[in-house]
Amino acid sequence: MISPSMADELNEKQQQSVALKEDVNALILAGAGSGKTRVLTHRIHYLVSTKNHHIDDILAVTFTNKAANEMKERLSELLRRPIGRMWVGTFHSLAHRLLRTHPVEANLSPTFQILDAQDQFRIVKRLMKENGVDETKFPIKKVQWFINQQKDEGILPHQIDAGHNYFVKQSAKIFDLYEKHCQANDLVDFAGLLVKSYELLKNNQSLLDHYQKRFHHILIDEFQDTNRIQYQWIKLLHTQQNHIFCVGDDDQSIYGWRGARIENIQKIENDFKPIKVIKLEQNYRSTGNILSASNALIANNPNRLEKSLWTHSGDGDLINVFNARTESDESQYVISEIKNQFNQGRNLNECAILYRSNAQSRVFEESLIKQNIDYRIYGGLRFFERAEIKDAMGYVRLIENTSDNIAFERIVNFPTRGIGLSTIEKIRSHASENHTDLFHSSIAIVDSLPARASNALQAFIKLIESISDSSKNLTLSEKVDSILLQSGLMAHYSNDKTDKAGFKPENLYELVNAATQYVHEEDNEMNETQGFIALATLDSSGESNQSHHNSVQLMTVHSAKGLEFPVVFLVGLEEDLFPSRQSKDEPHLLDEERRLCYVGMTRAMQSLTLSYASRRFIHGQSFYSLNSRFIDEIPRNFLNYIKNPNSGDDERFSENTGTFSKKMVSSKSSSIYSIGQVVKHAKFGLGTIVNYEGSGDSMRLQIKFQKVGTKWLISSYANLELV
């Protein structure tokens, strides 16, 4: 039984999920806005407070550090005590913890370094150059993507069968060289954390037995986003004596392009028998019309785990649909509606513009700037990805561990101190020949260099040694502050003429704040500085350090997952854009595009507008387009079609006032076509004209076809037959 206070917070299905028997596996099929995080947190609370499990008996896996931190804070509140070193975190952070705890068994040193994406890119680039692989034919990012894709599948270089595919053959060659380089230099990339931790457990039966017995309960959030190696990792830890509790929603599986496998959540009932499935279908976010329309859209996907969202909050407004002539017309309309919302008392940050690709933001940004409206691009550079922060962390890393070659190469000549490429090549050669790191190679060869190069390198060596000596007894924040000053980084970025707003020094000060606020969890694996370095490298919250002041939110639909807004504009709903052209001939890709649209729609709490442009500039050329099939898949009774003020005799938009002036729309055309006319199309069959735009060769007809639904067609190309 759950406690009365817990019962007050949970609905019936949530209570069933939280209070499930301990001896069953569970799949909680949690629809959008159904309170899945609440269920996960309360399940752990229930196991500890009611079933008397120790907090260390539980492994909880999330997909972002932000979600993990929120879960820890909430659990600490519920349990009314610190939760210490509980095993809760992302797949990557938990894998990292395992490797730090058992480095020898994983064939690593205790001081192994984690490669981020930028560091990995530089290594791949250098290996390609050294081995004569032409980057114009084999783009570096494409090869990097290939390597990570193989690792996400748990595939090693020797397991790749390239066949007659020359790209795969060359990429596999670089993959092999890259893996050898990482092993020789004690480096592990993000994908490698999972692979190596999986191999650690698989190849060490005593360790596997220990963790299988230790973790009585394994809870996984966002299960639909797991890739192959993550799924295998969970299967390896699971036995008949412990139990998994998976929370997810196959309808929100939108990361197939980065390795997520929707089939993982679809096959879970076979792989983890016996298993109890509970559906969370009550939505606490959106109005009834938004949910009904979203349910109708996603029902077009085959093989889904069926569920239907509902709410007690009433039907609310219909979903607005706006057909713009061009992308500029679309942006003007959206911005005018945001101004209307603002004038009615809403804050700007309650309004979000969601798009399929980042390139679509430009025209909206221009309109917002013209109207002098503040906006924020969500999902920009994360704080620890910024160049000035990576430079600072390079010094922190090298001072903590002089064997960190990645850090050495980043800062050896930054700020510029006269250490050229030829000197660095000599350091690399000596390190390779003598099987040592770059810093100690520098010490070994410094006296053999020409005077100018020798003096510059000697000054760098003394700088690192001096900072290391002077910061030994400092706190973490004092150490970071000292490094920024002694290294010259603060002076360099304070004098950076390209940074007119002064953001870079502010970010460096913010790094000191981050070090001050860092809470180190005492353990035997890492000291405080090493823990802070791991935090900086593993950070995957997706949040930048931009302020959250009152501004319109712009983001891709992918970035919007997990967020919610009172007012949402889902824009660019056109064939070949959303769904994307690449998905048209691949049913599984088209299904994912539909899920992405579903995710976008279910971000809206009270107001949702779907918009599309009849003509759009793409790569410098103008293209006509049809509205997205996803609009046609939503029943008409949930939609409110907005008359376009910029088409024909309809109402006109005023840029000065941000308002519309209305005029009556004629139901007749001067052409041979008229509203109500029955026509026949060679492909779509019989249909009735229900609306039109423009005149002459540019006239567009909205036709409701008997078999394929409503389509917009250009009259001069449609070759319609009057019936």
PDB file of C-alpha atoms in Angstrom, residues 9 36 43 77 175 194 253 345 386 396 406 421 446 557 603 630 653 694 713:
ATOM      1  CA  GLU A   9      -0.281  13.138  -5.606  1.00  0.00           C
ATOM      2  CA  LYS A  36       6.182   9.646 -15.956  1.00  0.00           C
ATOM      3  CA  ARG A  43       8.507   4.203  -7.310  1.00  0.00           C
ATOM      4  CA  GLU A  77      12.854  15.842  -0.451  1.00  0.00           C
ATOM      5  CA  PHE A 175      38.030   3.300 -37.133  1.00  0.00           C
ATOM      6  CA  LEU A 194      29.080   2.156 -22.969  1.00  0.00           C
ATOM      7  CA  SER A 253      10.674   7.688 -30.292  1.00  0.00           C
ATOM      8  CA  GLY A 345      -1.424  39.444 -21.148  1.00  0.00           C
ATOM      9  CA  ARG A 386      32.147  27.006 -25.585  1.00  0.00           C
ATOM     10  CA  VAL A 396      42.604  22.475 -15.422  1.00  0.00           C
ATOM     11  CA  ILE A 406      44.346  16.243 -25.629  1.00  0.00           C
ATOM     12  CA  LEU A 421      53.656  23.289 -35.545  1.00  0.00           C
ATOM     13  CA  VAL A 446      63.343  21.233 -24.887  1.00  0.00           C
ATOM     14  CA  VAL A 557      11.007  19.871 -32.576  1.00  0.00           C
ATOM     15  CA  ARG A 603       4.178  20.353 -26.478  1.00  0.00           C
ATOM     16  CA  PHE A 630       0.132  15.121 -41.401  1.00  0.00           C
ATOM     17  CA  PHE A 653      -1.448  42.432 -42.747  1.00  0.00           C
ATOM     18  CA  GLY A 694      -4.336  34.032 -56.434  1.00  0.00           C
ATOM     19  CA  LEU A 713      -2.679  22.202 -56.334  1.00  0.00           C
TER      20      LEU A 713
END
